[in-house]
mmCIF file of C-alpha atoms in Angstrom:
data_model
loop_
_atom_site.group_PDB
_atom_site.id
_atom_site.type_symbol
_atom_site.label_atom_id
_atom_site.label_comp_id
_atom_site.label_asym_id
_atom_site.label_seq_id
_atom_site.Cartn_x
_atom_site.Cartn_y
_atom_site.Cartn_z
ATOM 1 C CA UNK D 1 -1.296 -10.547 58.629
ATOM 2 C CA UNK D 2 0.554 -10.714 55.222
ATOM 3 C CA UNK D 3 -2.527 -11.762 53.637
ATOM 4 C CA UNK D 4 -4.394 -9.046 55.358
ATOM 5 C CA UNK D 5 -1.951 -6.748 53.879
ATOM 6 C CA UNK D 6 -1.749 -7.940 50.694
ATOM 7 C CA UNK D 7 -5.447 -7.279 50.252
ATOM 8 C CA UNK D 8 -5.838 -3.867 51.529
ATOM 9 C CA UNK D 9 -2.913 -2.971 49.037
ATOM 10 C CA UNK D 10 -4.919 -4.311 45.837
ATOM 11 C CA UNK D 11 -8.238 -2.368 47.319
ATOM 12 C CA UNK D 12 -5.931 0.558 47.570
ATOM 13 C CA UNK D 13 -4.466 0.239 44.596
ATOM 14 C CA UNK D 14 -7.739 0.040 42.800
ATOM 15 C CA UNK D 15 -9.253 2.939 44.589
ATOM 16 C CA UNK D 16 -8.199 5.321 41.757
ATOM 17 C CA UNK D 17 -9.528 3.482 38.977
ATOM 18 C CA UNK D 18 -13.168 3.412 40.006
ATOM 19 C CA UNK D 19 -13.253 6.841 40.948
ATOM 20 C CA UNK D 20 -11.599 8.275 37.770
ATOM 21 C CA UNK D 21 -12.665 7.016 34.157
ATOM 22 C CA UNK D 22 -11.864 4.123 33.515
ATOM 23 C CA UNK D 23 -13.149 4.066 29.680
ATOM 24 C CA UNK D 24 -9.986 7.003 29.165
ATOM 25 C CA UNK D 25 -7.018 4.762 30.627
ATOM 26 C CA UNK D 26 -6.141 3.501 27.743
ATOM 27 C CA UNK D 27 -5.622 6.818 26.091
ATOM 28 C CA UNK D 28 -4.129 8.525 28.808
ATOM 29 C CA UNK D 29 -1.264 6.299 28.995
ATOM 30 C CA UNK D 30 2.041 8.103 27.636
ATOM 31 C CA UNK D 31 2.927 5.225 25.305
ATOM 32 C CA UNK D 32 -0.689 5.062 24.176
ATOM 33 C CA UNK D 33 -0.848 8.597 23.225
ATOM 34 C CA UNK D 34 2.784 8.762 21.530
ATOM 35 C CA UNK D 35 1.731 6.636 19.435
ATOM 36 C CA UNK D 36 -1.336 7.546 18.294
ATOM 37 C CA UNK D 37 -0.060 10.660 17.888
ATOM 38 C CA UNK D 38 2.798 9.428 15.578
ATOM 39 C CA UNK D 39 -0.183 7.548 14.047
ATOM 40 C CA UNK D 40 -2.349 10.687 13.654
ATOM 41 C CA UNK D 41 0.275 12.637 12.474
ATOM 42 C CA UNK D 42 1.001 10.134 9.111
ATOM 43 C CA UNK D 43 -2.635 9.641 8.802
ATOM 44 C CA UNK D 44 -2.808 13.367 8.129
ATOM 45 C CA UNK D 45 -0.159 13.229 6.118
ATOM 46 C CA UNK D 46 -1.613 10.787 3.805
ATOM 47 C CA UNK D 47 -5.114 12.678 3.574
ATOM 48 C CA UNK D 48 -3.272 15.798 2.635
ATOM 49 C CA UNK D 49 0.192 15.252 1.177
ATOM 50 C CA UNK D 50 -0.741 15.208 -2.363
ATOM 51 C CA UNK D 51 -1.952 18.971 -2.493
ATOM 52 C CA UNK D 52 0.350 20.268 -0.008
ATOM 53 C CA UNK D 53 3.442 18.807 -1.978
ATOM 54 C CA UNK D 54 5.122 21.394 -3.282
ATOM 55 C CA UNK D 55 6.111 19.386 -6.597
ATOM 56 C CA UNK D 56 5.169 16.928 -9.067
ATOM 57 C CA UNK D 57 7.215 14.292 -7.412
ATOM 58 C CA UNK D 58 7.977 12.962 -10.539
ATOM 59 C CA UNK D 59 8.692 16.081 -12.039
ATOM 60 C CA UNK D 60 12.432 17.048 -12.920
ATOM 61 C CA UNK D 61 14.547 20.091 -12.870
ATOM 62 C CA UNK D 62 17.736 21.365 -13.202
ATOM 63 C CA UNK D 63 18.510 20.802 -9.798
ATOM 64 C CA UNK D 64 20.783 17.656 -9.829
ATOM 65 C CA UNK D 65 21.104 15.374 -6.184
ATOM 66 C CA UNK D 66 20.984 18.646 -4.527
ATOM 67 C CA UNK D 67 21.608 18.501 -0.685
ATOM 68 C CA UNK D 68 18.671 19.577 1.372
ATOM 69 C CA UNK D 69 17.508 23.467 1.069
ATOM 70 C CA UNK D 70 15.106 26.253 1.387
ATOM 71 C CA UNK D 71 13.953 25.283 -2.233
ATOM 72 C CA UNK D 72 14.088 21.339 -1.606
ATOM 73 C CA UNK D 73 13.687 20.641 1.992
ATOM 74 C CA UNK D 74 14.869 16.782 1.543
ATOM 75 C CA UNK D 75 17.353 17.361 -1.323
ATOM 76 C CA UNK D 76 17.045 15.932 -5.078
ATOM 77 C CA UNK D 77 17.712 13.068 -6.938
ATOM 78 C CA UNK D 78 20.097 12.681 -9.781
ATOM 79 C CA UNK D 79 17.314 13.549 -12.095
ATOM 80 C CA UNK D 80 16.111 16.790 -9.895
ATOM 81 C CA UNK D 81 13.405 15.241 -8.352
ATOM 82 C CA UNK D 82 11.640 16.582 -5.222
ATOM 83 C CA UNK D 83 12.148 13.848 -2.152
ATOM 84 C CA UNK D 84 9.898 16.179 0.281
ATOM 85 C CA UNK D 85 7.252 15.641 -2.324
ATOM 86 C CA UNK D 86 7.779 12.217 -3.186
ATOM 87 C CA UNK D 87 7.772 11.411 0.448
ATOM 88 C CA UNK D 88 4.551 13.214 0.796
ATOM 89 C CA UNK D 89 2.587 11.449 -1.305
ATOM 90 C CA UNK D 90 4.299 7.997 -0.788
ATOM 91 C CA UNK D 91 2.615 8.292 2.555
ATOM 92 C CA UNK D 92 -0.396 7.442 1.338
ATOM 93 C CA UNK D 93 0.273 4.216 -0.354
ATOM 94 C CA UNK D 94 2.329 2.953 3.039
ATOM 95 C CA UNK D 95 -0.849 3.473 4.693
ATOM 96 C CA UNK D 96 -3.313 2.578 2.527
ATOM 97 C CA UNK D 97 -2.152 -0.823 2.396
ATOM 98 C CA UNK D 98 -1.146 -1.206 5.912
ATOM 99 C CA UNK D 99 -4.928 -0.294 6.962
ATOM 100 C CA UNK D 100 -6.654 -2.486 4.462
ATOM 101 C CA UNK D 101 -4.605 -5.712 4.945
ATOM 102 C CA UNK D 102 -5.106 -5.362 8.851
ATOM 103 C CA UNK D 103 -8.688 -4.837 8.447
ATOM 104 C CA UNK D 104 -9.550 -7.620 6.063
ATOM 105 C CA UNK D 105 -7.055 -9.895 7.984
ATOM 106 C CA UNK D 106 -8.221 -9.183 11.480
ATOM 107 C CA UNK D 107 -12.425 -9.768 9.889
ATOM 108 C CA UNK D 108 -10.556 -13.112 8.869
ATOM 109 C CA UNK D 109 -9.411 -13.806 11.612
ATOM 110 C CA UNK D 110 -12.063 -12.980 13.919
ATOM 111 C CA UNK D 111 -14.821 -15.107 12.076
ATOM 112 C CA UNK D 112 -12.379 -18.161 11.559
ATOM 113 C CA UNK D 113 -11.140 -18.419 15.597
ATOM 114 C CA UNK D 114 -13.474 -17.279 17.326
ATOM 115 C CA UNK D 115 -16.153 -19.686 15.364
ATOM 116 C CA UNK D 116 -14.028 -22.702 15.485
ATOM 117 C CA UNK D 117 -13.363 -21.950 19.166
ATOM 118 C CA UNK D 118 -16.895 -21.500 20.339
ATOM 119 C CA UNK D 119 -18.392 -24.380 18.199
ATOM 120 C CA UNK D 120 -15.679 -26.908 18.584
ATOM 121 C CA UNK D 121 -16.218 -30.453 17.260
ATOM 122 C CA UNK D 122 -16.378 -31.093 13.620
ATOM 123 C CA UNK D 123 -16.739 -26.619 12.613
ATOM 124 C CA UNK D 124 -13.543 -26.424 14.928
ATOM 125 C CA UNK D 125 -11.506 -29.311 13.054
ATOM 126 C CA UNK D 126 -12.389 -27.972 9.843
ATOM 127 C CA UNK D 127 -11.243 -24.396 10.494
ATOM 128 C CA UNK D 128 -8.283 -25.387 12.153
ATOM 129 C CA UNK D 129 -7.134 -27.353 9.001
ATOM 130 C CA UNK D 130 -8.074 -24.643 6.863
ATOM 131 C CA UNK D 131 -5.792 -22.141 9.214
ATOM 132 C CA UNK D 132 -2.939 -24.528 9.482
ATOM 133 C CA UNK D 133 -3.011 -24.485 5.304
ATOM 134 C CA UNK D 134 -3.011 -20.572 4.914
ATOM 135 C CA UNK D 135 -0.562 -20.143 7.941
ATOM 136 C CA UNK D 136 2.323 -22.126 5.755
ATOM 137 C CA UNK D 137 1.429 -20.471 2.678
ATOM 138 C CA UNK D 138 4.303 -17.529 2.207
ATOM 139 C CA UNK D 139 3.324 -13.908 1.511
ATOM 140 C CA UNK D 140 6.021 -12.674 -0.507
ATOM 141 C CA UNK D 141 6.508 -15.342 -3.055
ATOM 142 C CA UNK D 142 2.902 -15.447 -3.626
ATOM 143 C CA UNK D 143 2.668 -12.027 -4.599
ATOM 144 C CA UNK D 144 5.936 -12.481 -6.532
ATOM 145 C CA UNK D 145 4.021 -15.258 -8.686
ATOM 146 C CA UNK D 146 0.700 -12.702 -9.162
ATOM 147 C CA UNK D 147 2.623 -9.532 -9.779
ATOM 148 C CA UNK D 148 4.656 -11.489 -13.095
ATOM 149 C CA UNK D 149 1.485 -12.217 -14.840
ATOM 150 C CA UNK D 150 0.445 -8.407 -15.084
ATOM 151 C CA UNK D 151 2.428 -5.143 -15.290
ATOM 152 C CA UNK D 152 2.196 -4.238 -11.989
ATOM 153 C CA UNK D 153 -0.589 -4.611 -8.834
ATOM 154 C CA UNK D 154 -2.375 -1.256 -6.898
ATOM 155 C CA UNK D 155 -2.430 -1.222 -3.651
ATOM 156 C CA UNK D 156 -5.604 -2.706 -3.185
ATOM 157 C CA UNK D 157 -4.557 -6.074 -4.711
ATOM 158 C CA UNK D 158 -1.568 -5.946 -2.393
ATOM 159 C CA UNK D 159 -3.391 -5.356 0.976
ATOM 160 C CA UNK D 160 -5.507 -8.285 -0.382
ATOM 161 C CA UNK D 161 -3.317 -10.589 -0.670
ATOM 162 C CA UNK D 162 -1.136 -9.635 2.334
ATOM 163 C CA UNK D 163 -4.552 -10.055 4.634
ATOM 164 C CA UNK D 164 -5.578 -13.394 2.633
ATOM 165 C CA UNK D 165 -1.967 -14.779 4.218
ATOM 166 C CA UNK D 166 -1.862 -12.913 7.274
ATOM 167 C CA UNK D 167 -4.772 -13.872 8.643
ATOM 168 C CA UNK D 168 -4.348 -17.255 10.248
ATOM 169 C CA UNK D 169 -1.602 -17.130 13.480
ATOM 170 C CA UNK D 170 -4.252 -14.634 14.336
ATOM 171 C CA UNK D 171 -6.857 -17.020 14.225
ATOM 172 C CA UNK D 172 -5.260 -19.765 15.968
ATOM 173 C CA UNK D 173 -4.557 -16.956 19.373
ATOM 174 C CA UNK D 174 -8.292 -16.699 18.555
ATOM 175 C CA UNK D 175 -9.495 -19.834 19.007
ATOM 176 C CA UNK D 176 -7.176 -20.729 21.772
ATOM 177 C CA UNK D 177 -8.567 -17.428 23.837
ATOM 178 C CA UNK D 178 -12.164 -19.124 22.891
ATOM 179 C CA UNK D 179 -11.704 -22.395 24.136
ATOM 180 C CA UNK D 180 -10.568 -20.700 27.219
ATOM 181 C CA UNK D 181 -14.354 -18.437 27.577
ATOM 182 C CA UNK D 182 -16.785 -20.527 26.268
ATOM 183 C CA UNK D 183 -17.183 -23.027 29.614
ATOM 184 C CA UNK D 184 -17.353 -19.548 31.548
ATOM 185 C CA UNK D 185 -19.699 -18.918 34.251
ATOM 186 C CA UNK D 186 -21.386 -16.265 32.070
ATOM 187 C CA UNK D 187 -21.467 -18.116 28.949
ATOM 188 C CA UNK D 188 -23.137 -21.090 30.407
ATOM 189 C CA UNK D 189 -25.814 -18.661 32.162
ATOM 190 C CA UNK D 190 -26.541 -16.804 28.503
ATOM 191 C CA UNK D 191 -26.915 -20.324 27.033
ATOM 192 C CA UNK D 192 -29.267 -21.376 30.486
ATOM 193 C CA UNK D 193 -31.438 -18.408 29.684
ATOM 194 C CA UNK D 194 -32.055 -19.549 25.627
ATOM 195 C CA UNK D 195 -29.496 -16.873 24.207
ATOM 196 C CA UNK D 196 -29.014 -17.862 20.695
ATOM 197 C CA UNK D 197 -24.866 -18.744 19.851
ATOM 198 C CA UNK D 198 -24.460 -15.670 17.363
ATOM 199 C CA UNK D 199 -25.898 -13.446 20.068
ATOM 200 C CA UNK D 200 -23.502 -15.325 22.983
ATOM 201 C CA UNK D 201 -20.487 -14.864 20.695
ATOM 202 C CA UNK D 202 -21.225 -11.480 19.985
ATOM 203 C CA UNK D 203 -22.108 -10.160 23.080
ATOM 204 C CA UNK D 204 -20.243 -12.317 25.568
ATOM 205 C CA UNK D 205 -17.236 -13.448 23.876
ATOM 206 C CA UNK D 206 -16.355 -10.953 21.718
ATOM 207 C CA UNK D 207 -15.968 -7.829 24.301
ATOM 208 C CA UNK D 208 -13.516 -10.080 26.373
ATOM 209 C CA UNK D 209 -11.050 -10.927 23.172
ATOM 210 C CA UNK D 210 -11.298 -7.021 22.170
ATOM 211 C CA UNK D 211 -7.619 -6.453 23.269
ATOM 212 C CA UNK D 212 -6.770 -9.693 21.580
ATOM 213 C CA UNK D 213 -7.825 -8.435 18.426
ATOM 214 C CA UNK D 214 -6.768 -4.880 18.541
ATOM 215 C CA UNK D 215 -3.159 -6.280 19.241
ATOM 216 C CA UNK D 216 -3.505 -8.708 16.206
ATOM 217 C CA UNK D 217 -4.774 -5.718 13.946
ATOM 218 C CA UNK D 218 -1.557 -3.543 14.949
ATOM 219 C CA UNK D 219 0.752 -6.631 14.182
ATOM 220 C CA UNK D 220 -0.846 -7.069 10.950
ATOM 221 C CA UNK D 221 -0.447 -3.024 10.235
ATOM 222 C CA UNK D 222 3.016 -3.660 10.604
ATOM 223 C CA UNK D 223 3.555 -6.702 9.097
ATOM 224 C CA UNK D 224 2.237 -5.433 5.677
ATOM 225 C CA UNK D 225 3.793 -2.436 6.137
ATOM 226 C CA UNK D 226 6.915 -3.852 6.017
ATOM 227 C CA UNK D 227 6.209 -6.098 3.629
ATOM 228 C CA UNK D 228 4.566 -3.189 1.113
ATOM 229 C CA UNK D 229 7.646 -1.284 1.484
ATOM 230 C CA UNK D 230 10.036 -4.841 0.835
ATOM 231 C CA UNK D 231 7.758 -5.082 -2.645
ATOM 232 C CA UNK D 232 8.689 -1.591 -3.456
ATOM 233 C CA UNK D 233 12.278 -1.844 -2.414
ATOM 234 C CA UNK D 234 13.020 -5.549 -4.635
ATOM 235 C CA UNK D 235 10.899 -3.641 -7.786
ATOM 236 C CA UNK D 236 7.940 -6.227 -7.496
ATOM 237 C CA UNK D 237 5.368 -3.592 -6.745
ATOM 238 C CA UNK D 238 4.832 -0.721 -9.859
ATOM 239 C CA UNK D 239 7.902 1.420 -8.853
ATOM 240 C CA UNK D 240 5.735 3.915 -11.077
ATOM 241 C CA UNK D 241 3.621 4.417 -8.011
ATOM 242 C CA UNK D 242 4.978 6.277 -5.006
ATOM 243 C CA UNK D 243 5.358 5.231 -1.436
ATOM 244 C CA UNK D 244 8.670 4.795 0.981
ATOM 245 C CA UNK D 245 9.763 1.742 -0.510
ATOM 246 C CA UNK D 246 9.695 3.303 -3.988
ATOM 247 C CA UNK D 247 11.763 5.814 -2.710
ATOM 248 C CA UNK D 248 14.612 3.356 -1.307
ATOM 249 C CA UNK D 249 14.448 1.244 -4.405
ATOM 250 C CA UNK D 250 15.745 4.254 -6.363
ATOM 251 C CA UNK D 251 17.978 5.432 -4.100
ATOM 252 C CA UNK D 252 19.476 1.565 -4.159
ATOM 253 C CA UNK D 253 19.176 1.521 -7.710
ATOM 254 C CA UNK D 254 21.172 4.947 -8.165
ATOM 255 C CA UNK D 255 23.784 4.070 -5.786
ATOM 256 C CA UNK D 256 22.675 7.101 -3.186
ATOM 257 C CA UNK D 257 24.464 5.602 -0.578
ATOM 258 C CA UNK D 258 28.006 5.654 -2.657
ATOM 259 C CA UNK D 259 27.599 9.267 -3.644
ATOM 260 C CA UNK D 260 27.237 10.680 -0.194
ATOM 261 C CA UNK D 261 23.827 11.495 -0.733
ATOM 262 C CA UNK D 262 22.162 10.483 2.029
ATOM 263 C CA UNK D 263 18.885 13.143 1.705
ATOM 264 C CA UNK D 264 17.855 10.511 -0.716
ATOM 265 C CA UNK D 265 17.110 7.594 1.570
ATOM 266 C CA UNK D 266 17.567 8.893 5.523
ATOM 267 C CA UNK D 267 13.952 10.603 5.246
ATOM 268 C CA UNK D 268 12.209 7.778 3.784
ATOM 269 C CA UNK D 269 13.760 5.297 6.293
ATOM 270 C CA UNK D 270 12.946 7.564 9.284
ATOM 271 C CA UNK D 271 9.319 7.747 8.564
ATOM 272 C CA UNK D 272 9.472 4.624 8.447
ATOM 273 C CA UNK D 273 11.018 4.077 11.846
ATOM 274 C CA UNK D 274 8.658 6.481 12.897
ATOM 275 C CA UNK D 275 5.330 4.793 11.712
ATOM 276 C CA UNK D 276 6.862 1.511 13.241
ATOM 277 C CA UNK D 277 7.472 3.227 16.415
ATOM 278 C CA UNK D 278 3.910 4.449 16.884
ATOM 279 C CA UNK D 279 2.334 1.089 16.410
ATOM 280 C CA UNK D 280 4.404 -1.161 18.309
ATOM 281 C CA UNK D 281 3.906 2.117 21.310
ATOM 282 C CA UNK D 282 0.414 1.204 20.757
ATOM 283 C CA UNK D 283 0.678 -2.479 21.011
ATOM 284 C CA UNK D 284 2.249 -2.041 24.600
ATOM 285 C CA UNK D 285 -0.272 0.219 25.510
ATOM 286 C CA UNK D 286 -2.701 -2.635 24.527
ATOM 287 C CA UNK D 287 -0.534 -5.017 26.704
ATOM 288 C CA UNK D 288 -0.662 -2.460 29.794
ATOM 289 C CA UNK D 289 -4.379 -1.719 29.386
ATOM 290 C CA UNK D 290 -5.101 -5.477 29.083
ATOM 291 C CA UNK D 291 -2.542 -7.048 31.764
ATOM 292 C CA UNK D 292 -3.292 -6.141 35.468
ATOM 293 C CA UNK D 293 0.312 -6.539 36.127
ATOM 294 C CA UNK D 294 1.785 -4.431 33.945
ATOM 295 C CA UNK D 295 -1.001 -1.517 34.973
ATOM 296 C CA UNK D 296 -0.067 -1.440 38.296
ATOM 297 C CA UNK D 297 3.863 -1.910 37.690
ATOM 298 C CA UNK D 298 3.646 1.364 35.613
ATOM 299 C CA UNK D 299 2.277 3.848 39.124
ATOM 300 C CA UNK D 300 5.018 4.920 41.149
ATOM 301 C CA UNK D 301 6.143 3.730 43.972
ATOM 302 C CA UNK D 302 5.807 0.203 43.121
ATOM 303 C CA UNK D 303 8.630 -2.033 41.928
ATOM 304 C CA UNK D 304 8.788 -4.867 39.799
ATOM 305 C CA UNK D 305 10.869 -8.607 41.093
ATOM 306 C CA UNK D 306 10.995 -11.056 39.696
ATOM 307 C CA UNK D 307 8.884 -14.268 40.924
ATOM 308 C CA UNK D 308 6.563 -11.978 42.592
ATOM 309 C CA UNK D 309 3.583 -9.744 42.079
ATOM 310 C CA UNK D 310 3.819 -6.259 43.069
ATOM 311 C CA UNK D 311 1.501 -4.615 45.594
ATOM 312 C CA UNK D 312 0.467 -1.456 47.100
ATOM 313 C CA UNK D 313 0.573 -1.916 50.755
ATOM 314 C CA UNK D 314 -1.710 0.852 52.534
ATOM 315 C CA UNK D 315 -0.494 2.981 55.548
ATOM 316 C CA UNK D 316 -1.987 0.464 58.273
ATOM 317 C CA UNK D 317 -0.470 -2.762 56.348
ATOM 318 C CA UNK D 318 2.920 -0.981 56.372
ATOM 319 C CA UNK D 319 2.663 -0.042 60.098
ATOM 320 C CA UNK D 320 1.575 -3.441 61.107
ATOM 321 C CA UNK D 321 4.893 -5.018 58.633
ATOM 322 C CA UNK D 322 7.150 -2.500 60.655
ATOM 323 C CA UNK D 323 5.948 -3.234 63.751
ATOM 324 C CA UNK D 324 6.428 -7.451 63.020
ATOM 325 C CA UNK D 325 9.705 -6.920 61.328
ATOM 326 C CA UNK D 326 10.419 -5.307 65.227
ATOM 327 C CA UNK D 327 8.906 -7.686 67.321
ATOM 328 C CA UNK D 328 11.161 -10.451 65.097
ATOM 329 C CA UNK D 329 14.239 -8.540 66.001
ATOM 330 C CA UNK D 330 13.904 -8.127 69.256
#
């Protein structure tokens, strides 16, 4: 009976997903959307905040670290600089970099796990070697070491060198999700019927690891993020160039935080905030979309303990329980 039950409460519970589209769950989860709304909303911004800024953000007036007004939305700095504008246009930078070292690192990573995983024998030792080497190597004091022999490095170089280090821990989940698909069922019948490896990998490996890698893209996003704005805030990267960190690193460098003027550093640390919000709401949206467990934890009416899956019992299952959990009494 309670195995009887326990399957009529899966079918049940995954009545609603074959009848509605499936293709839009991912996006209709709340997390999902917050964030890629967040996300949207800072993309925008970084398409269009240089001509809607309503200053030269390096311009100066005679309005000295004034607080936040009609005139100056986010206040001034102690030379009369805009922050709204500033933070405008440092948007751009943030996300420039962010987007290119994900992408390079995730094409990395992709080619260098998946390949090693699939292949195996002396193409798997090889790349594994060669991602154990880059996984030590440190981000930050690397670029340290290339930013001193010029007078500053673009964006571009950054992301490039962020990616070129950030690419292997997502190479070795990779190669361990590979190992784990390529004695498959399906795998072995694409290789039975003379499908050639690229076309195997491509077609039957690669759609099952697709959550894999959008998770690994999003945690690169934010790692070099974070790491941009750390180069801007320590002066490595050209503090002539505007983006959030640039923004702190003044404020530090001015003592905002001593003056009381905190409309010098509070905006550029909640965007911030915000842009690391909306990714990591992403990243659990990936999780949810991916994770059976965690999709049918989120409906209502079913609760999570621990030790134990949940399940959707249907009306008959729950009659039959009640009328067992009687009989047992009596």
């Amino acid at each position: 009976m309670a195995v009887q039950a326990a399957e009529i409460g899966v079918l049940d519970a995954a009545e609603p997903d074959v009848k509605g589209a499936v293709r839009f769950r991912f996006l209709r989860n709340p997390k999902t959307a917050t964030g890629l709304g967040i996300l949207g909303f800072f993309l925008l911004i970084a398409v269009i905040g240089p001509w809607v800024a309503p200053y030269d953000p390096s311009a100066t007036s005679d309005a000295l670290m004034a607080s936040p007004s009609a005139d100056h939305w986010f206040g001034t700095t102690q030379t009369g600089e805009d922050i709204f504008s500033q933070v405008l246009v440092g948007t751009r930078g943030v996300l420039v970099v962010g987007l290119i070292a994900g992408g390079v690192a995730t094409v990395l990573s992709v080619l260098v796990g998946v390949t090693a995983g699939f292949l195996g024998g002396i193409a798997d030792d090889v790349l594994s070697a060669l991602s154990n080497v880059f996984l030590v190597i440190p981000a930050l004091p690397l670029i340290i070491i290339i930013a001193s022999f010029g007078e500053g490095m673009g964006d571009v170089a950054i992301a490039l060198v962020i990616a070129i280090t950030a690419w292997a821990w997502g190479a070795r989940v990779l190669r361990a999700q590979t190992l784990s698909l390529r004695n498959r069922d399906y795998v072995q019948a694409a290789r039975a019927t003379g499908e050639s490896t690229p076309r195997i990998i491509v077609f039957e490996v690669l759609p099952n690891l697709t959550a894999v890698i959008a998770s690994g893209f999003v945690g690169t996003v934010i790692f070099a993020v974070g790491l941009e704005i750390t180069l801007a805030f320590i002066g490595v990267a050209d503090i002539s160039h505007w983006n959030w960190g640039t923004i702190l690193f003044w404020a530090q460098s001015n003592q905002a935080l001593a003056q009381g003027a905190w409309w010098w550093f509070v905006p550029a640390g909640l965007c911030i905030a915000l842009l690391g919000t909306s990714l990591a709401l992403i990243n659990f949206g990936i999780d949810e979309f991916v994770n059976p467990r965690l999709r049918v934890a989120s409906r209502s009416g079913v609760r999570m303990r621990v030790g134990f899956t949940p399940v959707v019992r249907g009306a008959d299952a729950a009659a039959d329980s009640e009328k067992s959990e009687k009989g047992d009494a009596a």
